Coordinates of C-alpha atoms in Angstrom, one line a residue:
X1 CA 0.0 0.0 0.0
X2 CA 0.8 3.2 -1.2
X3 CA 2.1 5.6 2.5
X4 CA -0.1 8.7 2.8
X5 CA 1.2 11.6 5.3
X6 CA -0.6 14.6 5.8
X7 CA 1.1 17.3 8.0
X8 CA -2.0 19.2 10.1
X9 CA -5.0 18.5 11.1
X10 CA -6.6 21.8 9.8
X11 CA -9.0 22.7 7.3
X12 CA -7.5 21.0 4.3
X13 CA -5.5 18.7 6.1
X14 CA -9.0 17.4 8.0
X15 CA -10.8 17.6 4.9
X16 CA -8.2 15.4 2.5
X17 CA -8.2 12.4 5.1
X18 CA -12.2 12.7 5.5
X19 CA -12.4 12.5 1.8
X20 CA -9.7 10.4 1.6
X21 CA -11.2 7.6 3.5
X22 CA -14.6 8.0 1.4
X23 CA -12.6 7.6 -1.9
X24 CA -9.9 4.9 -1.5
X25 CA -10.7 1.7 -0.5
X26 CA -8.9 0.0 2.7
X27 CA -6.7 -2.0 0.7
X28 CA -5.5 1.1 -1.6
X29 CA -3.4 3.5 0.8
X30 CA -2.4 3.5 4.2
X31 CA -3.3 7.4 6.0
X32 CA -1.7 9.1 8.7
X33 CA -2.3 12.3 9.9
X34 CA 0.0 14.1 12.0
X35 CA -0.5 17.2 14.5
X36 CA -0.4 18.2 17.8
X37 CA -3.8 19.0 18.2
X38 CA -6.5 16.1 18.7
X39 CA -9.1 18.4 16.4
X40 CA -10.1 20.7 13.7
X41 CA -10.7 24.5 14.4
X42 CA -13.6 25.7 12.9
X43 CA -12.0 29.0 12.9
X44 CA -15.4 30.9 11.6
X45 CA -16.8 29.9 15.4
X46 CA -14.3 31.4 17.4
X47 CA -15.4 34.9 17.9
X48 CA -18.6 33.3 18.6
X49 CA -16.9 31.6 21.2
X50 CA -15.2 34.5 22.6
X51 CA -18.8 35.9 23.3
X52 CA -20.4 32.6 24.8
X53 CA -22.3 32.0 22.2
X54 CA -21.1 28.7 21.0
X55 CA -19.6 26.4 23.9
X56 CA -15.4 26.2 22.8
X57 CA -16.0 22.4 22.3
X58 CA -18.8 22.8 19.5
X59 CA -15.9 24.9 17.5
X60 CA -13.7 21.6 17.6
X61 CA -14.4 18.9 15.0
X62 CA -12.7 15.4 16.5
X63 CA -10.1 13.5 14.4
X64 CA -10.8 10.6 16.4
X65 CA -14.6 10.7 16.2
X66 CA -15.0 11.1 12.3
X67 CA -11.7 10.0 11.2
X68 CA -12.2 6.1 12.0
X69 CA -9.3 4.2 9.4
X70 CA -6.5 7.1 9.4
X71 CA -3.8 6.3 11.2
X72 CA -3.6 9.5 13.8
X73 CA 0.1 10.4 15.4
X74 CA 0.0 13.6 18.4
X75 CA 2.6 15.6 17.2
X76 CA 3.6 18.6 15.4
X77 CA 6.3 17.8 12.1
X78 CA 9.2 19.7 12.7
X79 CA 11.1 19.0 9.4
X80 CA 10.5 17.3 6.1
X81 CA 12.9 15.7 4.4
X82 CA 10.9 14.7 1.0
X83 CA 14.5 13.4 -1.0
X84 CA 14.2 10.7 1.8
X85 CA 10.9 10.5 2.1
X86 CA 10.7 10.8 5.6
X87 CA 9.3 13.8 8.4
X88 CA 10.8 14.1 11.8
X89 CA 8.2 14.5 14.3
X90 CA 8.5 16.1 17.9
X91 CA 5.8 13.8 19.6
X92 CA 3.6 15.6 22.5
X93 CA 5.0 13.8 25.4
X94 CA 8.9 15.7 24.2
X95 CA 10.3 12.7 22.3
X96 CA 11.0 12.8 18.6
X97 CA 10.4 9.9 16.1
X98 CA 10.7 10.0 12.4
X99 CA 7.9 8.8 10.0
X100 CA 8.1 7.5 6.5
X101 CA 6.0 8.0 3.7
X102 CA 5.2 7.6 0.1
X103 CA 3.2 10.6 -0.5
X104 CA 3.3 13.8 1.8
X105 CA 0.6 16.4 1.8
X106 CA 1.1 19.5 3.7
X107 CA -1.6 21.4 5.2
X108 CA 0.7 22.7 8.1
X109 CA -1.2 26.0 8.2
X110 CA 0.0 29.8 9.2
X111 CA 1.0 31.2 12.2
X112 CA 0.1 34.0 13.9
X113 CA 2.1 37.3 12.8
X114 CA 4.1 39.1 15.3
X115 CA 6.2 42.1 15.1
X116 CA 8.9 43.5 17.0
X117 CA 6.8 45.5 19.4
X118 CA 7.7 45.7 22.9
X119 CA 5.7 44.0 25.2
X120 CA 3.6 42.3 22.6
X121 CA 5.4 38.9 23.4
X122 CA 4.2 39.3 26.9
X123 CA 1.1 40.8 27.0
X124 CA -0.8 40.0 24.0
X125 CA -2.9 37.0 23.4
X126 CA -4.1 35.4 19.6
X127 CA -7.3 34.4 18.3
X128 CA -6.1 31.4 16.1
X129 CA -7.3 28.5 18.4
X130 CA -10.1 27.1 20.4
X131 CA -8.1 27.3 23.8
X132 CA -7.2 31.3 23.3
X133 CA -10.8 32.1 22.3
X134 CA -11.7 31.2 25.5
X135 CA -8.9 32.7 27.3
X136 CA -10.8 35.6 25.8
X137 CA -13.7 35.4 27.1
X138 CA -12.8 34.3 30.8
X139 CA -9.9 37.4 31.1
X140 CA -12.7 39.7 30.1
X141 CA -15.6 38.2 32.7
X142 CA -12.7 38.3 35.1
X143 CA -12.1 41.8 34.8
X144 CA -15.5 42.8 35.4
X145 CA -15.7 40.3 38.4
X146 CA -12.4 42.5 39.3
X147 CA -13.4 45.7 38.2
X148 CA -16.8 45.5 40.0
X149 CA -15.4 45.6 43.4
X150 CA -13.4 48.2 42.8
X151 CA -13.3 52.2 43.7
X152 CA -13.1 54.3 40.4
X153 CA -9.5 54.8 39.7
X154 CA -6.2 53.2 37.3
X155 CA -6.5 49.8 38.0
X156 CA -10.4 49.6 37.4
X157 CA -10.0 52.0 33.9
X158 CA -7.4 49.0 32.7
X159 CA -9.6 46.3 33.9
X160 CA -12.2 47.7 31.6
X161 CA -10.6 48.7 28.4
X162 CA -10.0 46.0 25.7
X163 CA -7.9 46.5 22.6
X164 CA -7.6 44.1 19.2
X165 CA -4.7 45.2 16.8
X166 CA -5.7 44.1 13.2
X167 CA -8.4 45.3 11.2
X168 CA -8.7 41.7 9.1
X169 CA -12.0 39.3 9.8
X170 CA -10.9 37.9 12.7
X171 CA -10.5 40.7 14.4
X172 CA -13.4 42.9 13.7
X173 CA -15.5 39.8 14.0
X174 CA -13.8 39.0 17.6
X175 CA -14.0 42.7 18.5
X176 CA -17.7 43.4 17.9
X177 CA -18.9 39.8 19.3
X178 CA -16.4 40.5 22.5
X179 CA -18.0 43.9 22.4
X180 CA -21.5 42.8 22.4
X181 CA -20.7 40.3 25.5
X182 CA -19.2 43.4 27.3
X183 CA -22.3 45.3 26.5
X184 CA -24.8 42.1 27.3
X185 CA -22.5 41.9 30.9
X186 CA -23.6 45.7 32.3
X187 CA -27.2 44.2 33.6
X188 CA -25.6 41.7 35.7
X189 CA -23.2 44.2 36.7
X190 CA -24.6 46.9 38.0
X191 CA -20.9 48.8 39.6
X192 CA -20.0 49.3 36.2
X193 CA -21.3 52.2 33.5
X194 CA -21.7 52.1 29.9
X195 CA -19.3 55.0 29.8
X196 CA -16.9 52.6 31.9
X197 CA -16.0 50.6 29.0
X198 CA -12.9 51.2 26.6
X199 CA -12.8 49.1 23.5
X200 CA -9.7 49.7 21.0
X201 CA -9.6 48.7 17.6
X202 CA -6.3 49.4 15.8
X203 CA -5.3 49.3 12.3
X204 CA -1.9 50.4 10.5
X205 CA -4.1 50.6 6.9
X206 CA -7.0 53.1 6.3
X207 CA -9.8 50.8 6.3
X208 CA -10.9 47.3 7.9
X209 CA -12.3 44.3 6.6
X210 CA -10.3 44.4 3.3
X211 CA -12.4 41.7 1.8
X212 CA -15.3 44.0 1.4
X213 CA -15.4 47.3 -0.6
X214 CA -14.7 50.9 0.9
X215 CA -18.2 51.6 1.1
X216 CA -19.2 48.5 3.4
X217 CA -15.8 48.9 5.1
X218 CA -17.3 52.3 6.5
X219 CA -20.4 50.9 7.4
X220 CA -18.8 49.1 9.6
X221 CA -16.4 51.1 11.4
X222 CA -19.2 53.8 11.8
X223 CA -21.4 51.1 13.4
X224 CA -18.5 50.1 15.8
X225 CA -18.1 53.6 16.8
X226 CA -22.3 53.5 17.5
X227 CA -21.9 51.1 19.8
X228 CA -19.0 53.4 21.8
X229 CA -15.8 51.4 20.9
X230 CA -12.8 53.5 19.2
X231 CA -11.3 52.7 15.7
X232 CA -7.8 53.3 14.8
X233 CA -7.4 53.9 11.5
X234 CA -3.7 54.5 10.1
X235 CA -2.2 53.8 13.5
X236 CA 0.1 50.9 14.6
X237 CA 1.2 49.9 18.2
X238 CA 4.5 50.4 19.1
X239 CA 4.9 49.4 22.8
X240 CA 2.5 47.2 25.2
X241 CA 4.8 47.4 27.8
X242 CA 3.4 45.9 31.2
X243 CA -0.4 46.6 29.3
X244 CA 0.7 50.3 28.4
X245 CA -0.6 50.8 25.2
X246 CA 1.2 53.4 23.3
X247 CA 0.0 54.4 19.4
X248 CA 1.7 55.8 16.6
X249 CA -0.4 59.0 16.9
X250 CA 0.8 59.5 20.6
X251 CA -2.5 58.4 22.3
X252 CA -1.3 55.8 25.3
X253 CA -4.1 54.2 27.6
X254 CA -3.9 50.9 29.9
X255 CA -5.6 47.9 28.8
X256 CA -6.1 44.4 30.2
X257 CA -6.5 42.5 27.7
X258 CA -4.6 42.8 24.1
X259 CA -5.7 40.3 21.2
X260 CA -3.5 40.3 18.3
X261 CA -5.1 39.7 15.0
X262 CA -2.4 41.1 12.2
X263 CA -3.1 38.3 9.9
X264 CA -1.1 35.1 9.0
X265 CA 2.6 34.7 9.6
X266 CA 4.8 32.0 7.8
X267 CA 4.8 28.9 9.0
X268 CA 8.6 28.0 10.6
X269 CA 8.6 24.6 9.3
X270 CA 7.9 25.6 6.2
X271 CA 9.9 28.4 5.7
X272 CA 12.8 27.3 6.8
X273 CA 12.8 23.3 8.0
X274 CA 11.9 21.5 4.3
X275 CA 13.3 20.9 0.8
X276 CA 10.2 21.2 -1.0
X277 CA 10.3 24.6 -3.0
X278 CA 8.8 27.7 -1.3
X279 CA 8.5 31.3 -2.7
X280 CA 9.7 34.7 -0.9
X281 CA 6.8 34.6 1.5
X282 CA 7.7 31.2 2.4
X283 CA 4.6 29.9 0.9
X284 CA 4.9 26.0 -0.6
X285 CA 4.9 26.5 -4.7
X286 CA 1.9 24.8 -5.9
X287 CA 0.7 24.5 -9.7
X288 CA -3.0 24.8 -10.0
X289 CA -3.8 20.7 -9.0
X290 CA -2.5 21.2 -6.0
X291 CA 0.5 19.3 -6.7
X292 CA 3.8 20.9 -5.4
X293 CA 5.9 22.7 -7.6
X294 CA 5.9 23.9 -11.0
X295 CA 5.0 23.0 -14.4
X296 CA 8.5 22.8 -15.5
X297 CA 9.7 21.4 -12.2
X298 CA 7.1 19.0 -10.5
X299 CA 7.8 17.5 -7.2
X300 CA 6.5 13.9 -7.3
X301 CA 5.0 12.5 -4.5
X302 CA 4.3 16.4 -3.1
X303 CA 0.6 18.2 -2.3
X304 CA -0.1 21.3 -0.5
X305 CA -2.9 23.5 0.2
X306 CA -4.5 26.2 2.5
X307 CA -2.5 29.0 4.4
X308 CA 0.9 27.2 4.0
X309 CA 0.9 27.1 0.1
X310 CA 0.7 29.6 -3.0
X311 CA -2.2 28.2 -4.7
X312 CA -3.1 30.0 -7.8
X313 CA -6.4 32.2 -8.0
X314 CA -7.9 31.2 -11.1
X315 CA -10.7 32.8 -10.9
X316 CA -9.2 36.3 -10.2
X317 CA -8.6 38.3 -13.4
X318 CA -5.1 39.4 -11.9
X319 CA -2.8 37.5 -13.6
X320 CA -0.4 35.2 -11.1
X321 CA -3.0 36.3 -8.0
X322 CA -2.7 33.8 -5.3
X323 CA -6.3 32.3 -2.9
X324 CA -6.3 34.0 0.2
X325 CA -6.0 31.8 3.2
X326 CA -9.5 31.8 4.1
X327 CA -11.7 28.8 5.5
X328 CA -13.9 29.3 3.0
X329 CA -10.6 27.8 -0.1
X330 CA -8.6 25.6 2.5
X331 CA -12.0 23.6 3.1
X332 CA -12.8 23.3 -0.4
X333 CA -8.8 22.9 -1.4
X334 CA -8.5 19.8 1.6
X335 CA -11.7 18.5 -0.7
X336 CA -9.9 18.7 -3.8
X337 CA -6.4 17.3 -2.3
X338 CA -8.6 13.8 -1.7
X339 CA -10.0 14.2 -4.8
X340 CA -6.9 14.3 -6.8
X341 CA -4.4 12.3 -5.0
X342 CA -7.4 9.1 -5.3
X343 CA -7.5 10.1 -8.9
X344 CA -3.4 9.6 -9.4
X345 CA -3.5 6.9 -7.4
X346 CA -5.5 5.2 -9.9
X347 CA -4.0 6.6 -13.0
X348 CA -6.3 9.3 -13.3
X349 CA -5.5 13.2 -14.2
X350 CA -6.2 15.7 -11.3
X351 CA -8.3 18.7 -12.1
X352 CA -7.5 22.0 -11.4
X353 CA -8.8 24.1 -8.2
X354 CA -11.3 26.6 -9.4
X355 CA -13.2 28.4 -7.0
X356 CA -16.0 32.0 -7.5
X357 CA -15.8 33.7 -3.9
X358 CA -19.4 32.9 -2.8
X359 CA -19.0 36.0 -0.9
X360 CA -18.1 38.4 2.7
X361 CA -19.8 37.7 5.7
X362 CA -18.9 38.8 8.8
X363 CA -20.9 38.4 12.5
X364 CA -20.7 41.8 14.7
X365 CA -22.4 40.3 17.7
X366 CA -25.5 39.5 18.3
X367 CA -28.3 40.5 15.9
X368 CA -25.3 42.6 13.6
X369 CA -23.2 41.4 10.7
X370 CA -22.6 42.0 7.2
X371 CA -22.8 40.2 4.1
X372 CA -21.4 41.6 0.5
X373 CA -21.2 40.0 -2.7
X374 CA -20.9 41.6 -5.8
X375 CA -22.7 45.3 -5.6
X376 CA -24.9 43.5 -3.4
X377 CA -24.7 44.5 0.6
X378 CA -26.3 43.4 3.4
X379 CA -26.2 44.6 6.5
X380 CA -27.8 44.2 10.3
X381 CA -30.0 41.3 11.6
X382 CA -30.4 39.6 8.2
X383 CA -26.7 39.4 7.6
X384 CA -26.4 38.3 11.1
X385 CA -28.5 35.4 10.3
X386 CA -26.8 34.3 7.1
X387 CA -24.1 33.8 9.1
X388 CA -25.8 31.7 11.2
X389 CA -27.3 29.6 8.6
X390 CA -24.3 29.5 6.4
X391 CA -21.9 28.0 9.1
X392 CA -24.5 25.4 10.8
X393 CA -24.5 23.8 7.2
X394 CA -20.6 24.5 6.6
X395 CA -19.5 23.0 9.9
X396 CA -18.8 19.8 9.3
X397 CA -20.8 16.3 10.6
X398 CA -24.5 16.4 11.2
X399 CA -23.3 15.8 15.3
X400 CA -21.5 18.7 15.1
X401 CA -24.4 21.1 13.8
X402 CA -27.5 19.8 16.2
X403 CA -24.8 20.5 19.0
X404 CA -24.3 24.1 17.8
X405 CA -28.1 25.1 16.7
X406 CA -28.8 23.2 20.0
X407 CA -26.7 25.9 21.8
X408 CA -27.9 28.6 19.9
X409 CA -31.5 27.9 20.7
X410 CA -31.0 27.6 24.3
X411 CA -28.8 31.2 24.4
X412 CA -31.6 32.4 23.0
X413 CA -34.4 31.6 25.5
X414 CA -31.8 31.6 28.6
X415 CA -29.1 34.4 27.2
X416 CA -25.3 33.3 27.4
X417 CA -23.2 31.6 30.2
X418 CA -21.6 34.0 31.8
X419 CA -19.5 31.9 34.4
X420 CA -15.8 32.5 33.8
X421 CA -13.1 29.4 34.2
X422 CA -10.4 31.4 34.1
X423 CA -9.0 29.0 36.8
X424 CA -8.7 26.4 35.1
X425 CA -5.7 27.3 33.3
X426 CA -4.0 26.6 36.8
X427 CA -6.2 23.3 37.9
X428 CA -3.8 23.0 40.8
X429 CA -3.4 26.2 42.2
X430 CA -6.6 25.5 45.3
X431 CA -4.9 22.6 45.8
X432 CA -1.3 23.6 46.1
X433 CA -2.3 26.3 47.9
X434 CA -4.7 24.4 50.5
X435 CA -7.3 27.5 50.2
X436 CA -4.7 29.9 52.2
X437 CA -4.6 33.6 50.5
X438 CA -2.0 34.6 48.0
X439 CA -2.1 38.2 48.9
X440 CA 0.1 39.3 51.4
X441 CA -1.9 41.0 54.4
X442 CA 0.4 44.0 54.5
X443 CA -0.4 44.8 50.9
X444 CA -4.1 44.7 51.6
X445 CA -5.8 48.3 51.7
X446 CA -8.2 49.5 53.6
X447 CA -11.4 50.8 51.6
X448 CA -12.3 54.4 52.3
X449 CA -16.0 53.9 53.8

């Protein structure tokens, strides 16, 4: 049997072994999919998370639960060496191992992109994953169960001001959702005001959203700015020292919490750890199949798709344009990597990937969103609920969408969950401690009565 490897579990790398196992019989190719992550992230669900409105688990799509004859290693690839055929793998308990193969497929994904801004290491927090979605959502129900015991002053000004740096889908669509939590929070906390709240959202362009037109862009920032958050247009951050946010313009406030959206960084294994061909971005060079390479010098045995790879936009009137790493291509690409590889493996020609953009859609919180296509805009409730509908039927497994409409239907007679877990990230902190105080008694203050 033929060796199979696909490196991540993502998008298209979830997609191609789903697929894969429809298409080839058990006899025809042995599967294995490597990554360090037991899941999928359906990445579309993770602002929802961040505002409660879909439990973090429903945003997760189990390898082990749909992915029943591929052969699944916990790890993360740390080097590929295709002349040998082999991938060096640094398994999640610290040893490494090295796995052979026949054919590779790499759907390693992005990174998050970070620049050399002081603090940012430190401070910030992404919104690439499941578990920082929900570190989210707990720091910022934290704060207000901080804030609210607090007399007006510095600390409880920095508890409640929130800033996102990167104007890109995920983070307008984590901003307004985390906004409209923040908003949805004021009734069960009464301490804090509406005018209490600081919510930051910084851009170095001089629009958001740049998958949508100027005209929708506006719409959007103007609606933000409705709702009482700032927008930053033309700005960048250029220190985050100790939560000290300081701007290009000169405006400096405190903030608590700092998500960092910028977009996608280049994956460090496949910029700099493989011998398969990668352009200046450090992008995997793919011809339009999917296959790695190009026409004039193929890489046998080599497929890539979604963020990692430079997979040409047919469909775009630009000549050499490139997808962008959306979920929206890497889904359809992972599709299309099952497609073809069954096709070879049999002796068949692989087709091309050829995709129309079905269109923008962004969720703004609850009841807001916007959809464009074309000339065509939609905004408000009815965008809102497109969204909806669209992802229940994109997310994949029927299990998966009764759990999520399941949840929706129940936020909508009870409202969201609004307990924080924050402590979990330190399960054994009660019991290290024995339920004695951390706070030393001489630091304690005395509240002015």
């Amino acid at each position: 049997m033929r060796r199979i490897l696909i490196v991540g579990g993502g998008y298209a790398g979830f997609y191609a072994a789903w697929k894969l196992e429809k298409r080839l019989r058990s006899g025809d190719a042995e599967v294995t999919l490597v990554d360090r992550r037991p899941y999928m992230t359906y990445q579309p669900f993770l602002p929802e998370v961040v505002a409660g409105s879909i439990e973090a688990r429903h945003a997760a799509v189990s390898h082990r639960r749909h992915l029943s004859r591929t052969r699944l290693v916990a790890g993360m690839v740390t080097a590929i060496d295709h002349a040998h055929r082999v991938v060096t793998v640094a398994h999640v308990d610290g040893h490494g191992i090295e796995l052979g193969y026949d054919v590779i497929v790499v759907t390693a994904g992005a990174v998050t992109r970070k620049f050399a801004v002081p603090g940012i290491a430190e401070q910030a927090i992404g919104l690439k994953n499941v578990e920082e979605a929900v570190a989210i959502r707990d720091k910022l129900l934290t704060a207000f169960d901080l804030a609210s015991g607090l007399a007006p002053g510095p600390r409880r000004r920095k508890l409640l001001t929130v800033t996102f740096v990167g104007g890109g889908f995920t983070g307008v669509e984590g901003f307004g959702e985390l906004l409209s939590l923040a908003t949805a929070l004021l009734k069960r906390y009464p301490e804090v005001s509406r005018d209490e709240l600081r919510f930051h959202l910084v851009e170095a362009s001089g629009r958001i959203l740049p998958e949508v037109t100027d005209r929708p862009g506006r719409w959007v920032v103007n609606s933000l700015e409705r709702r009482g958050a700032s927008v930053h247009l033309n700005t960048q951050v250029t220190s985050t020292v100790g939560g000290h946010v300081v701007l290009s313009t000169g405006e400096e406030f405190d903030s608590e919490l700092i998500v960092w959206t910028t977009g996608n960084g280049v994956n460090p294994v496949i910029g700099r750890h493989t011998d398969l061909p990668v352009d200046q971005r450090g992008l995997i060079v793919v011809r339009p199949d999917l296959r790695v390479g190009t026409d004039d010098d193929p890489v046998p045995d080599a497929w890539a798709a979604g963020d990692d790879a430079a997979v040409p936009d047919l469909a775009s009137p630009v000549p050499g344009a490139l997808t962008v790493p959306n979920a929206q291509h890497a889904y359809r690409q992972g599709k299309l990597l099952a497609r073809n590889i069954a096709a070879t493996l049999k002796g068949k020609r692989p087709r091309k990937y050829l995709h129309h953009s079905l269109g923008a859609i962004a969720t703004l919180g609850i009841g807001r969103g916007i959809f464009q296509y074309g000339r065509l805009v939609i905004t408000g409730l009815p965008a809102w609920l497109m969204h909806r509908g669209y992802h229940v039927l994109a997310v994949p497994s029927w299990e998966r969408k009764i759990r999520v409409l399941a949840i929706w239907l129940t936020a909508a007679v009870f409202g969201r969950d609004i307990v924080s877990l924050a402590s979990v990230q330190h399960p054994r902190a009660a019991f290290v401690t024995g339920g004695e105080s951390t706070v030393p008694t001489e630091s304690v203050s005395r509240t002015a009565e």
